Amino acid sequence: MELLRTVGAMQAHAESARAEGQTLALVPTLGALHEGHLALVRRALDEADHVTVSVFVNPTQFGPGEDYDAYPRDLEDDRKTLSSLGVDAMFAPSVDEMYPYAANEALPGPLAWVTVEHLDEHLCGAYREGHFRGVTTVVTKLFHACKPDIGVFGKKDAQQYVILKRLVDSLLFDLEIVGVPTVRESDGLAMSSRNDYLDPEEREQATVLYEAVTAAEEAIQGGEQEGQAVVRAMQNALTAAPTAKVQYAEVVDAHTLQPVDQLAPGQEVLAAMAVFFGDTRLIDNAFVEVPRS
Ligand code: PAF
């Protein structure tokens, strides 16, 4: 496996794979790889001849007071894991490499941002100002650096997945976004690098997230058509965890990401939540198709 640290080296590597007629997949990550990421990598290996995994803790998607400094980093461990899976290239640039203008006092800031309007008005976007602008900007740069035919992302980050699909569609990127279902621990907790922050009691209580997601799915599949009733089913499930502090529990249309009052037969909706356990903020969700009869 090649380890590439600069945009120029990554672009040259991708160009030579393309010149050999290979199809390229990119799996963008923040590193600290767990089974959830490995499911993305396996999917990429199935779908393309050549797989690049980027490992970059992107500062522009963390807000003030968020966990940018504390975010787990273990490049050597990630390198070993990716190499053993048969990944072709790991792209691990520095912050200055990805944001050279921010390092230049005469020209501060990224200078150019990529934004997708409206889809960040609800769910996480309502509470993490600038987060999705940071994601769409860095993912655009990663696409230009790694030149993939497909980008593979987890559906656990449901809002990110919908926004990135819209980005690629609206700005005519010549690539496809592939979404991979959430990978869960045996008790249902969605895999996340942030699960490592939980103490044993919080870890035990965090299983209510999956119970709430399941409650929403069951309500919708059982014929509930009122958005607020589905939200109440999620909130009820979350009350089983006394320490949980719900930031949001919402049901939105899966394409517009706007709240839904009345669910329509055949509509695809997203039931999603963010919940704090102590200082740790976890998210979970399900895409559900409303039954037709
Ligand atoms: O989902 C993530 O890990 C990040 O938001 C991503 C897509 C790697 C962009 O930094």
PDB file of C-alpha atoms and ligand atoms in Angstrom:
ATOM      1  CA  MET A   1       0.000   0.000   0.000  1.00  0.00           C
ATOM      2  CA  GLU A   2       1.294   3.462  -0.891  1.00  0.00           C
ATOM      3  CA  LEU A   3       1.166   6.173   1.784  1.00  0.00           C
ATOM      4  CA  LEU A   4       0.739   9.570   0.107  1.00  0.00           C
ATOM      5  CA  ARG A   5       1.121  12.788   2.059  1.00  0.00           C
ATOM      6  CA  THR A   6       0.781  15.500  -0.580  1.00  0.00           C
ATOM      7  CA  VAL A   7      -1.979  16.448  -3.020  1.00  0.00           C
ATOM      8  CA  GLY A   8       0.506  16.370  -5.928  1.00  0.00           C
ATOM      9  CA  ALA A   9       1.712  12.834  -5.109  1.00  0.00           C
ATOM     10  CA  MET A  10      -1.881  11.642  -4.650  1.00  0.00           C
ATOM     11  CA  GLN A  11      -2.991  13.122  -7.967  1.00  0.00           C
ATOM     12  CA  ALA A  12      -0.041  11.541  -9.794  1.00  0.00           C
ATOM     13  CA  HIS A  13      -0.808   8.170  -8.188  1.00  0.00           C
ATOM     14  CA  ALA A  14      -4.500   8.383  -9.152  1.00  0.00           C
ATOM     15  CA  GLU A  15      -3.638   9.493 -12.702  1.00  0.00           C
ATOM     16  CA  SER A  16      -1.360   6.510 -13.227  1.00  0.00           C
ATOM     17  CA  ALA A  17      -4.040   4.068 -11.962  1.00  0.00           C
ATOM     18  CA  ARG A  18      -6.561   5.698 -14.322  1.00  0.00           C
ATOM     19  CA  ALA A  19      -4.074   5.504 -17.220  1.00  0.00           C
ATOM     20  CA  GLU A  20      -3.913   1.736 -16.624  1.00  0.00           C
ATOM     21  CA  GLY A  21      -7.683   1.628 -17.091  1.00  0.00           C
ATOM     22  CA  GLN A  22      -8.481   0.963 -13.433  1.00  0.00           C
ATOM     23  CA  THR A  23     -11.674   2.185 -11.771  1.00  0.00           C
ATOM     24  CA  LEU A  24     -11.022   4.152  -8.587  1.00  0.00           C
ATOM     25  CA  ALA A  25     -12.910   4.281  -5.293  1.00  0.00           C
ATOM     26  CA  LEU A  26     -12.286   6.749  -2.475  1.00  0.00           C
ATOM     27  CA  VAL A  27     -13.309   6.163   1.140  1.00  0.00           C
ATOM     28  CA  PRO A  28     -12.899   9.479   2.995  1.00  0.00           C
ATOM     29  CA  THR A  29     -12.423   9.089   6.772  1.00  0.00           C
ATOM     30  CA  LEU A  30     -11.292  10.998   9.822  1.00  0.00           C
ATOM     31  CA  GLY A  31      -9.187   7.955  10.799  1.00  0.00           C
ATOM     32  CA  ALA A  32      -9.350   6.002  14.088  1.00  0.00           C
ATOM     33  CA  LEU A  33     -10.746   3.243  11.936  1.00  0.00           C
ATOM     34  CA  HIS A  34     -13.321   0.815  13.352  1.00  0.00           C
ATOM     35  CA  GLU A  35     -15.524  -1.931  11.887  1.00  0.00           C
ATOM     36  CA  GLY A  36     -17.927   0.673  10.465  1.00  0.00           C
ATOM     37  CA  HIS A  37     -15.112   2.114   8.321  1.00  0.00           C
ATOM     38  CA  LEU A  38     -13.959  -1.355   7.334  1.00  0.00           C
ATOM     39  CA  ALA A  39     -17.429  -2.070   5.908  1.00  0.00           C
ATOM     40  CA  LEU A  40     -16.949   1.015   3.693  1.00  0.00           C
ATOM     41  CA  VAL A  41     -13.514  -0.199   2.620  1.00  0.00           C
ATOM     42  CA  ARG A  42     -14.819  -3.688   1.805  1.00  0.00           C
ATOM     43  CA  ARG A  43     -17.597  -2.192  -0.275  1.00  0.00           C
ATOM     44  CA  ALA A  44     -15.056  -0.030  -2.126  1.00  0.00           C
ATOM     45  CA  LEU A  45     -12.856  -3.098  -2.771  1.00  0.00           C
ATOM     46  CA  ASP A  46     -15.921  -4.887  -4.216  1.00  0.00           C
ATOM     47  CA  GLU A  47     -16.883  -1.972  -6.452  1.00  0.00           C
ATOM     48  CA  ALA A  48     -13.567  -0.742  -7.879  1.00  0.00           C
ATOM     49  CA  ASP A  49     -10.151  -1.954  -9.057  1.00  0.00           C
ATOM     50  CA  HIS A  50      -8.203   0.569  -7.012  1.00  0.00           C
ATOM     51  CA  VAL A  51      -9.113   1.833  -3.529  1.00  0.00           C
ATOM     52  CA  THR A  52      -7.813   4.946  -1.776  1.00  0.00           C
ATOM     53  CA  VAL A  53      -8.705   5.662   1.857  1.00  0.00           C
ATOM     54  CA  SER A  54      -8.113   9.203   3.051  1.00  0.00           C
ATOM     55  CA  VAL A  55      -7.339   9.799   6.711  1.00  0.00           C
ATOM     56  CA  PHE A  56      -7.662  13.476   7.571  1.00  0.00           C
ATOM     57  CA  VAL A  57      -9.117  15.077  10.702  1.00  0.00           C
ATOM     58  CA  ASN A  58     -10.637  18.055   8.927  1.00  0.00           C
ATOM     59  CA  PRO A  59     -10.537  21.183  11.120  1.00  0.00           C
ATOM     60  CA  THR A  60     -13.141  23.116   9.116  1.00  0.00           C
ATOM     61  CA  GLN A  61     -15.975  20.742  10.062  1.00  0.00           C
ATOM     62  CA  PHE A  62     -15.447  21.072  13.818  1.00  0.00           C
ATOM     63  CA  GLY A  63     -17.069  24.044  15.542  1.00  0.00           C
ATOM     64  CA  PRO A  64     -15.650  25.987  18.499  1.00  0.00           C
ATOM     65  CA  GLY A  65     -15.902  23.825  21.637  1.00  0.00           C
ATOM     66  CA  GLU A  66     -16.183  20.600  19.615  1.00  0.00           C
ATOM     67  CA  ASP A  67     -13.712  17.712  19.897  1.00  0.00           C
ATOM     68  CA  TYR A  68     -11.176  18.588  17.146  1.00  0.00           C
ATOM     69  CA  ASP A  69      -8.155  18.426  19.506  1.00  0.00           C
ATOM     70  CA  ALA A  70      -9.404  15.357  21.371  1.00  0.00           C
ATOM     71  CA  TYR A  71     -10.492  13.456  18.256  1.00  0.00           C
ATOM     72  CA  PRO A  72      -8.642  10.077  18.291  1.00  0.00           C
ATOM     73  CA  ARG A  73      -5.670   9.870  15.887  1.00  0.00           C
ATOM     74  CA  ASP A  74      -3.568   6.748  15.246  1.00  0.00           C
ATOM     75  CA  LEU A  75      -2.107   6.927  11.765  1.00  0.00           C
ATOM     76  CA  GLU A  76       0.229   3.955  12.192  1.00  0.00           C
ATOM     77  CA  ASP A  77      -2.578   1.700  13.403  1.00  0.00           C
ATOM     78  CA  ASP A  78      -4.828   2.871  10.536  1.00  0.00           C
ATOM     79  CA  ARG A  79      -1.996   2.226   8.052  1.00  0.00           C
ATOM     80  CA  LYS A  80      -1.564  -1.369   9.258  1.00  0.00           C
ATOM     81  CA  THR A  81      -5.323  -2.013   9.147  1.00  0.00           C
ATOM     82  CA  LEU A  82      -5.720  -0.654   5.608  1.00  0.00           C
ATOM     83  CA  SER A  83      -2.663  -2.448   4.334  1.00  0.00           C
ATOM     84  CA  SER A  84      -3.935  -5.791   5.685  1.00  0.00           C
ATOM     85  CA  LEU A  85      -7.279  -5.267   3.899  1.00  0.00           C
ATOM     86  CA  GLY A  86      -5.583  -4.829   0.514  1.00  0.00           C
ATOM     87  CA  VAL A  87      -6.179  -1.087   0.103  1.00  0.00           C
ATOM     88  CA  ASP A  88      -3.990   0.420  -2.651  1.00  0.00           C
ATOM     89  CA  ALA A  89      -3.362   3.899  -1.294  1.00  0.00           C
ATOM     90  CA  MET A  90      -3.743   5.808   1.955  1.00  0.00           C
ATOM     91  CA  PHE A  91      -3.916   9.580   1.546  1.00  0.00           C
ATOM     92  CA  ALA A  92      -2.969  11.293   4.808  1.00  0.00           C
ATOM     93  CA  PRO A  93      -2.248  14.977   4.135  1.00  0.00           C
ATOM     94  CA  SER A  94      -1.354  17.554   6.787  1.00  0.00           C
ATOM     95  CA  VAL A  95      -3.695  20.446   7.595  1.00  0.00           C
ATOM     96  CA  ASP A  96      -1.296  22.863   5.836  1.00  0.00           C
ATOM     97  CA  GLU A  97      -1.315  20.669   2.743  1.00  0.00           C
ATOM     98  CA  MET A  98      -5.119  20.721   2.549  1.00  0.00           C
ATOM     99  CA  TYR A  99      -5.528  24.347   3.624  1.00  0.00           C
ATOM    100  CA  PRO A 100      -2.370  26.124   2.441  1.00  0.00           C
ATOM    101  CA  TYR A 101      -3.962  29.557   2.590  1.00  0.00           C
ATOM    102  CA  ALA A 102      -4.847  29.127   6.265  1.00  0.00           C
ATOM    103  CA  ALA A 103      -1.102  28.617   6.889  1.00  0.00           C
ATOM    104  CA  ASN A 104      -0.234  31.809   5.041  1.00  0.00           C
ATOM    105  CA  GLU A 105      -0.735  34.854   7.240  1.00  0.00           C
ATOM    106  CA  ALA A 106      -1.024  37.130   4.216  1.00  0.00           C
ATOM    107  CA  LEU A 107      -3.915  35.056   2.845  1.00  0.00           C
ATOM    108  CA  PRO A 108      -5.782  33.648   5.846  1.00  0.00           C
ATOM    109  CA  GLY A 109      -8.609  31.166   5.578  1.00  0.00           C
ATOM    110  CA  PRO A 110      -9.578  28.531   3.036  1.00  0.00           C
ATOM    111  CA  LEU A 111     -10.655  31.394   0.665  1.00  0.00           C
ATOM    112  CA  ALA A 112     -13.099  29.162  -1.229  1.00  0.00           C
ATOM    113  CA  TRP A 113     -15.953  27.221   0.316  1.00  0.00           C
ATOM    114  CA  VAL A 114     -18.398  24.745  -1.182  1.00  0.00           C
ATOM    115  CA  THR A 115     -21.917  24.863   0.261  1.00  0.00           C
ATOM    116  CA  VAL A 116     -25.181  23.041  -0.335  1.00  0.00           C
ATOM    117  CA  GLU A 117     -28.117  25.221   0.629  1.00  0.00           C
ATOM    118  CA  HIS A 118     -31.168  24.289   2.735  1.00  0.00           C
ATOM    119  CA  LEU A 119     -30.300  20.644   3.414  1.00  0.00           C
ATOM    120  CA  ASP A 120     -28.446  21.730   6.563  1.00  0.00           C
ATOM    121  CA  GLU A 121     -31.355  23.654   8.112  1.00  0.00           C
ATOM    122  CA  HIS A 122     -32.545  20.781  10.346  1.00  0.00           C
ATOM    123  CA  LEU A 123     -31.071  17.788  12.179  1.00  0.00           C
ATOM    124  CA  CYS A 124     -27.328  18.184  12.949  1.00  0.00           C
ATOM    125  CA  GLY A 125     -27.022  21.242  10.708  1.00  0.00           C
ATOM    126  CA  ALA A 126     -29.263  23.255  13.060  1.00  0.00           C
ATOM    127  CA  TYR A 127     -26.843  22.684  15.954  1.00  0.00           C
ATOM    128  CA  ARG A 128     -23.438  22.496  14.234  1.00  0.00           C
ATOM    129  CA  GLU A 129     -23.070  25.787  12.418  1.00  0.00           C
ATOM    130  CA  GLY A 130     -20.658  25.534   9.502  1.00  0.00           C
ATOM    131  CA  HIS A 131     -20.165  21.792   9.937  1.00  0.00           C
ATOM    132  CA  PHE A 132     -21.583  20.730   6.575  1.00  0.00           C
ATOM    133  CA  ARG A 133     -19.834  23.576   4.774  1.00  0.00           C
ATOM    134  CA  GLY A 134     -16.588  22.153   6.181  1.00  0.00           C
ATOM    135  CA  VAL A 135     -17.558  18.639   5.038  1.00  0.00           C
ATOM    136  CA  THR A 136     -18.607  19.624   1.498  1.00  0.00           C
ATOM    137  CA  THR A 137     -15.467  21.760   1.097  1.00  0.00           C
ATOM    138  CA  VAL A 138     -13.046  19.073   2.247  1.00  0.00           C
ATOM    139  CA  VAL A 139     -14.810  16.290   0.331  1.00  0.00           C
ATOM    140  CA  THR A 140     -14.613  18.408  -2.843  1.00  0.00           C
ATOM    141  CA  LYS A 141     -10.878  18.817  -2.268  1.00  0.00           C
ATOM    142  CA  LEU A 142     -10.478  15.089  -1.559  1.00  0.00           C
ATOM    143  CA  PHE A 143     -12.305  14.286  -4.818  1.00  0.00           C
ATOM    144  CA  HIS A 144      -9.947  16.598  -6.737  1.00  0.00           C
ATOM    145  CA  ALA A 145      -6.906  15.081  -5.038  1.00  0.00           C
ATOM    146  CA  CYS A 146      -7.920  11.403  -5.364  1.00  0.00           C
ATOM    147  CA  LYS A 147      -9.908  11.515  -8.662  1.00  0.00           C
ATOM    148  CA  PRO A 148     -12.305   8.631  -7.834  1.00  0.00           C
ATOM    149  CA  ASP A 149     -15.136   7.157  -9.921  1.00  0.00           C
ATOM    150  CA  ILE A 150     -17.021   6.425  -6.708  1.00  0.00           C
ATOM    151  CA  GLY A 151     -16.984   7.904  -3.213  1.00  0.00           C
ATOM    152  CA  VAL A 152     -18.082   5.541  -0.433  1.00  0.00           C
ATOM    153  CA  PHE A 153     -19.785   6.964   2.676  1.00  0.00           C
ATOM    154  CA  GLY A 154     -21.647   5.566   5.700  1.00  0.00           C
ATOM    155  CA  LYS A 155     -25.387   6.094   5.951  1.00  0.00           C
ATOM    156  CA  LYS A 156     -24.957   6.500   9.708  1.00  0.00           C
ATOM    157  CA  ASP A 157     -24.029  10.088   8.848  1.00  0.00           C
ATOM    158  CA  ALA A 158     -27.359  10.324   7.073  1.00  0.00           C
ATOM    159  CA  GLN A 159     -27.508  14.092   6.609  1.00  0.00           C
ATOM    160  CA  GLN A 160     -23.928  14.133   5.309  1.00  0.00           C
ATOM    161  CA  TYR A 161     -24.788  11.339   2.865  1.00  0.00           C
ATOM    162  CA  VAL A 162     -27.843  13.197   1.489  1.00  0.00           C
ATOM    163  CA  ILE A 163     -25.906  16.482   1.240  1.00  0.00           C
ATOM    164  CA  LEU A 164     -22.972  14.855  -0.573  1.00  0.00           C
ATOM    165  CA  LYS A 165     -25.298  13.179  -3.067  1.00  0.00           C
ATOM    166  CA  ARG A 166     -26.822  16.579  -3.782  1.00  0.00           C
ATOM    167  CA  LEU A 167     -23.371  18.196  -4.071  1.00  0.00           C
ATOM    168  CA  VAL A 168     -22.242  15.681  -6.691  1.00  0.00           C
ATOM    169  CA  ASP A 169     -25.518  15.903  -8.543  1.00  0.00           C
ATOM    170  CA  SER A 170     -25.790  19.714  -8.536  1.00  0.00           C
ATOM    171  CA  LEU A 171     -22.173  20.490  -9.395  1.00  0.00           C
ATOM    172  CA  LEU A 172     -21.870  17.745 -12.052  1.00  0.00           C
ATOM    173  CA  PHE A 173     -19.048  15.854 -10.405  1.00  0.00           C
ATOM    174  CA  ASP A 174     -18.145  12.929 -12.651  1.00  0.00           C
ATOM    175  CA  LEU A 175     -18.495  10.326  -9.915  1.00  0.00           C
ATOM    176  CA  GLU A 176     -21.087   8.416  -7.936  1.00  0.00           C
ATOM    177  CA  ILE A 177     -21.775   8.434  -4.194  1.00  0.00           C
ATOM    178  CA  VAL A 178     -22.298   4.965  -2.715  1.00  0.00           C
ATOM    179  CA  GLY A 179     -23.993   4.707   0.712  1.00  0.00           C
ATOM    180  CA  VAL A 180     -23.269   1.806   3.069  1.00  0.00           C
ATOM    181  CA  PRO A 181     -25.714   0.776   5.838  1.00  0.00           C
ATOM    182  CA  THR A 182     -24.793   1.457   9.472  1.00  0.00           C
ATOM    183  CA  VAL A 183     -22.679  -1.205  11.183  1.00  0.00           C
ATOM    184  CA  ARG A 184     -23.782  -1.933  14.761  1.00  0.00           C
ATOM    185  CA  GLU A 185     -22.341  -3.529  17.893  1.00  0.00           C
ATOM    186  CA  SER A 186     -24.102  -6.737  19.024  1.00  0.00           C
ATOM    187  CA  ASP A 187     -26.435  -4.689  21.284  1.00  0.00           C
ATOM    188  CA  GLY A 188     -27.410  -2.369  18.452  1.00  0.00           C
ATOM    189  CA  LEU A 189     -25.203   0.670  19.209  1.00  0.00           C
ATOM    190  CA  ALA A 190     -24.032   2.180  15.917  1.00  0.00           C
ATOM    191  CA  MET A 191     -20.244   2.021  15.565  1.00  0.00           C
ATOM    192  CA  SER A 192     -18.562   5.394  16.013  1.00  0.00           C
ATOM    193  CA  SER A 193     -15.081   6.580  16.976  1.00  0.00           C
ATOM    194  CA  ARG A 194     -16.836   8.678  19.633  1.00  0.00           C
ATOM    195  CA  ASN A 195     -18.163   5.547  21.430  1.00  0.00           C
ATOM    196  CA  ASP A 196     -14.673   5.333  22.979  1.00  0.00           C
ATOM    197  CA  TYR A 197     -15.432   8.492  24.988  1.00  0.00           C
ATOM    198  CA  LEU A 198     -18.313   6.773  26.881  1.00  0.00           C
ATOM    199  CA  ASP A 199     -17.828   5.499  30.438  1.00  0.00           C
ATOM    200  CA  PRO A 200     -19.314   2.032  31.196  1.00  0.00           C
ATOM    201  CA  GLU A 201     -22.630   3.414  32.465  1.00  0.00           C
ATOM    202  CA  GLU A 202     -23.035   5.762  29.478  1.00  0.00           C
ATOM    203  CA  ARG A 203     -22.094   2.932  27.125  1.00  0.00           C
ATOM    204  CA  GLU A 204     -24.861   0.770  28.604  1.00  0.00           C
ATOM    205  CA  GLN A 205     -27.444   3.541  28.313  1.00  0.00           C
ATOM    206  CA  ALA A 206     -26.410   4.441  24.759  1.00  0.00           C
ATOM    207  CA  THR A 207     -28.286   1.389  23.444  1.00  0.00           C
ATOM    208  CA  VAL A 208     -31.491   3.473  23.730  1.00  0.00           C
ATOM    209  CA  LEU A 209     -30.502   5.155  20.457  1.00  0.00           C
ATOM    210  CA  TYR A 210     -31.052   1.932  18.564  1.00  0.00           C
ATOM    211  CA  GLU A 211     -34.268   1.302  20.502  1.00  0.00           C
ATOM    212  CA  ALA A 212     -35.510   4.741  19.474  1.00  0.00           C
ATOM    213  CA  VAL A 213     -34.595   4.146  15.829  1.00  0.00           C
ATOM    214  CA  THR A 214     -36.397   0.806  15.958  1.00  0.00           C
ATOM    215  CA  ALA A 215     -39.431   2.439  17.617  1.00  0.00           C
ATOM    216  CA  ALA A 216     -39.623   4.954  14.748  1.00  0.00           C
ATOM    217  CA  GLU A 217     -39.319   2.222  12.116  1.00  0.00           C
ATOM    218  CA  GLU A 218     -41.998   0.124  13.803  1.00  0.00           C
ATOM    219  CA  ALA A 219     -44.366   3.074  14.157  1.00  0.00           C
ATOM    220  CA  ILE A 220     -44.026   4.017  10.473  1.00  0.00           C
ATOM    221  CA  GLN A 221     -44.208   0.445   9.223  1.00  0.00           C
ATOM    222  CA  GLY A 222     -47.206  -0.116  11.535  1.00  0.00           C
ATOM    223  CA  GLY A 223     -49.115   2.621   9.712  1.00  0.00           C
ATOM    224  CA  GLU A 224     -48.453   5.750  11.796  1.00  0.00           C
ATOM    225  CA  GLN A 225     -48.671   8.724   9.442  1.00  0.00           C
ATOM    226  CA  GLU A 226     -48.343  11.649  11.805  1.00  0.00           C
ATOM    227  CA  GLY A 227     -44.758  12.923  12.002  1.00  0.00           C
ATOM    228  CA  GLN A 228     -45.103  14.101  15.617  1.00  0.00           C
ATOM    229  CA  ALA A 229     -46.416  10.698  16.733  1.00  0.00           C
ATOM    230  CA  VAL A 230     -43.292   9.058  15.280  1.00  0.00           C
ATOM    231  CA  VAL A 231     -41.131  11.650  17.070  1.00  0.00           C
ATOM    232  CA  ARG A 232     -42.957  10.852  20.342  1.00  0.00           C
ATOM    233  CA  ALA A 233     -42.246   7.124  19.843  1.00  0.00           C
ATOM    234  CA  MET A 234     -38.533   7.966  19.540  1.00  0.00           C
ATOM    235  CA  GLN A 235     -38.599  10.283  22.558  1.00  0.00           C
ATOM    236  CA  ASN A 236     -40.394   7.657  24.681  1.00  0.00           C
ATOM    237  CA  ALA A 237     -37.724   5.076  23.880  1.00  0.00           C
ATOM    238  CA  LEU A 238     -34.988   7.577  24.818  1.00  0.00           C
ATOM    239  CA  THR A 239     -36.496   8.195  28.282  1.00  0.00           C
ATOM    240  CA  ALA A 240     -35.262   4.689  29.274  1.00  0.00           C
ATOM    241  CA  ALA A 241     -31.790   6.275  29.636  1.00  0.00           C
ATOM    242  CA  PRO A 242     -31.909   8.704  32.596  1.00  0.00           C
ATOM    243  CA  THR A 243     -28.593  10.392  31.696  1.00  0.00           C
ATOM    244  CA  ALA A 244     -29.441  10.888  28.007  1.00  0.00           C
ATOM    245  CA  LYS A 245     -29.934  14.522  26.935  1.00  0.00           C
ATOM    246  CA  VAL A 246     -31.767  14.655  23.645  1.00  0.00           C
ATOM    247  CA  GLN A 247     -30.518  17.385  21.308  1.00  0.00           C
ATOM    248  CA  TYR A 248     -33.028  16.524  18.620  1.00  0.00           C
ATOM    249  CA  ALA A 249     -35.324  13.724  17.461  1.00  0.00           C
ATOM    250  CA  GLU A 250     -36.909  14.491  14.095  1.00  0.00           C
ATOM    251  CA  VAL A 251     -38.656  12.925  11.135  1.00  0.00           C
ATOM    252  CA  VAL A 252     -37.776  14.588   7.839  1.00  0.00           C
ATOM    253  CA  ASP A 253     -38.252  13.875   4.159  1.00  0.00           C
ATOM    254  CA  ALA A 254     -35.218  11.812   3.060  1.00  0.00           C
ATOM    255  CA  HIS A 255     -34.531  14.055   0.038  1.00  0.00           C
ATOM    256  CA  THR A 256     -35.393  17.586   1.176  1.00  0.00           C
ATOM    257  CA  LEU A 257     -34.451  17.010   4.846  1.00  0.00           C
ATOM    258  CA  GLN A 258     -37.407  19.198   5.859  1.00  0.00           C
ATOM    259  CA  PRO A 259     -39.697  18.067   8.726  1.00  0.00           C
ATOM    260  CA  VAL A 260     -42.744  16.028   7.754  1.00  0.00           C
ATOM    261  CA  ASP A 261     -46.133  16.595   9.423  1.00  0.00           C
ATOM    262  CA  GLN A 262     -48.090  13.968   7.491  1.00  0.00           C
ATOM    263  CA  LEU A 263     -46.212  11.003   6.076  1.00  0.00           C
ATOM    264  CA  ALA A 264     -47.351  10.108   2.550  1.00  0.00           C
ATOM    265  CA  PRO A 265     -47.612   6.519   1.263  1.00  0.00           C
ATOM    266  CA  GLY A 266     -44.429   5.633  -0.656  1.00  0.00           C
ATOM    267  CA  GLN A 267     -42.503   8.621   0.761  1.00  0.00           C
ATOM    268  CA  GLU A 268     -38.983   7.962   1.974  1.00  0.00           C
ATOM    269  CA  VAL A 269     -38.368   9.575   5.343  1.00  0.00           C
ATOM    270  CA  LEU A 270     -35.431   9.837   7.688  1.00  0.00           C
ATOM    271  CA  ALA A 271     -36.003   9.366  11.431  1.00  0.00           C
ATOM    272  CA  ALA A 272     -32.914  10.800  13.109  1.00  0.00           C
ATOM    273  CA  MET A 273     -31.638  11.902  16.485  1.00  0.00           C
ATOM    274  CA  ALA A 274     -28.634  13.307  18.332  1.00  0.00           C
ATOM    275  CA  VAL A 275     -28.265  12.551  22.018  1.00  0.00           C
ATOM    276  CA  PHE A 276     -25.661  13.509  24.613  1.00  0.00           C
ATOM    277  CA  PHE A 277     -24.346  10.975  27.123  1.00  0.00           C
ATOM    278  CA  GLY A 278     -22.243  13.177  29.392  1.00  0.00           C
ATOM    279  CA  ASP A 279     -20.154  15.268  26.989  1.00  0.00           C
ATOM    280  CA  THR A 280     -20.370  12.704  24.213  1.00  0.00           C
ATOM    281  CA  ARG A 281     -22.767  13.426  21.397  1.00  0.00           C
ATOM    282  CA  LEU A 282     -23.986  10.387  19.431  1.00  0.00           C
ATOM    283  CA  ILE A 283     -26.249  10.228  16.394  1.00  0.00           C
ATOM    284  CA  ASP A 284     -28.374   7.479  14.917  1.00  0.00           C
ATOM    285  CA  ASN A 285     -31.069   7.243  12.264  1.00  0.00           C
ATOM    286  CA  ALA A 286     -33.048   5.106   9.846  1.00  0.00           C
ATOM    287  CA  PHE A 287     -34.237   5.719   6.300  1.00  0.00           C
ATOM    288  CA  VAL A 288     -37.777   4.296   6.136  1.00  0.00           C
ATOM    289  CA  GLU A 289     -40.203   3.983   3.240  1.00  0.00           C
ATOM    290  CA  VAL A 290     -43.779   4.762   4.298  1.00  0.00           C
ATOM    291  CA  PRO A 291     -45.992   1.739   3.480  1.00  0.00           C
ATOM    292  CA  ARG A 292     -48.250   2.198   0.471  1.00  0.00           C
ATOM    293  CA  SER A 293     -51.338   0.691   2.093  1.00  0.00           C
TER     294      SER A 293
HETATM  295  O1  PAF B   1     -17.757  11.198   7.762  1.00  0.00           O
HETATM  296  C1  PAF B   1     -16.582  11.584   8.004  1.00  0.00           C
HETATM  297  O2  PAF B   1     -15.782  10.865   8.609  1.00  0.00           O
HETATM  298  C2  PAF B   1     -16.146  12.976   7.546  1.00  0.00           C
HETATM  299  O3  PAF B   1     -17.177  13.898   7.673  1.00  0.00           O
HETATM  300  C3  PAF B   1     -15.558  12.992   6.138  1.00  0.00           C
HETATM  301  C4  PAF B   1     -16.568  12.550   5.095  1.00  0.00           C
HETATM  302  C5  PAF B   1     -14.333  12.086   6.081  1.00  0.00           C
HETATM  303  C6  PAF B   1     -15.117  14.419   5.761  1.00  0.00           C
HETATM  304  O4  PAF B   1     -14.096  14.876   6.586  1.00  0.00           O
END
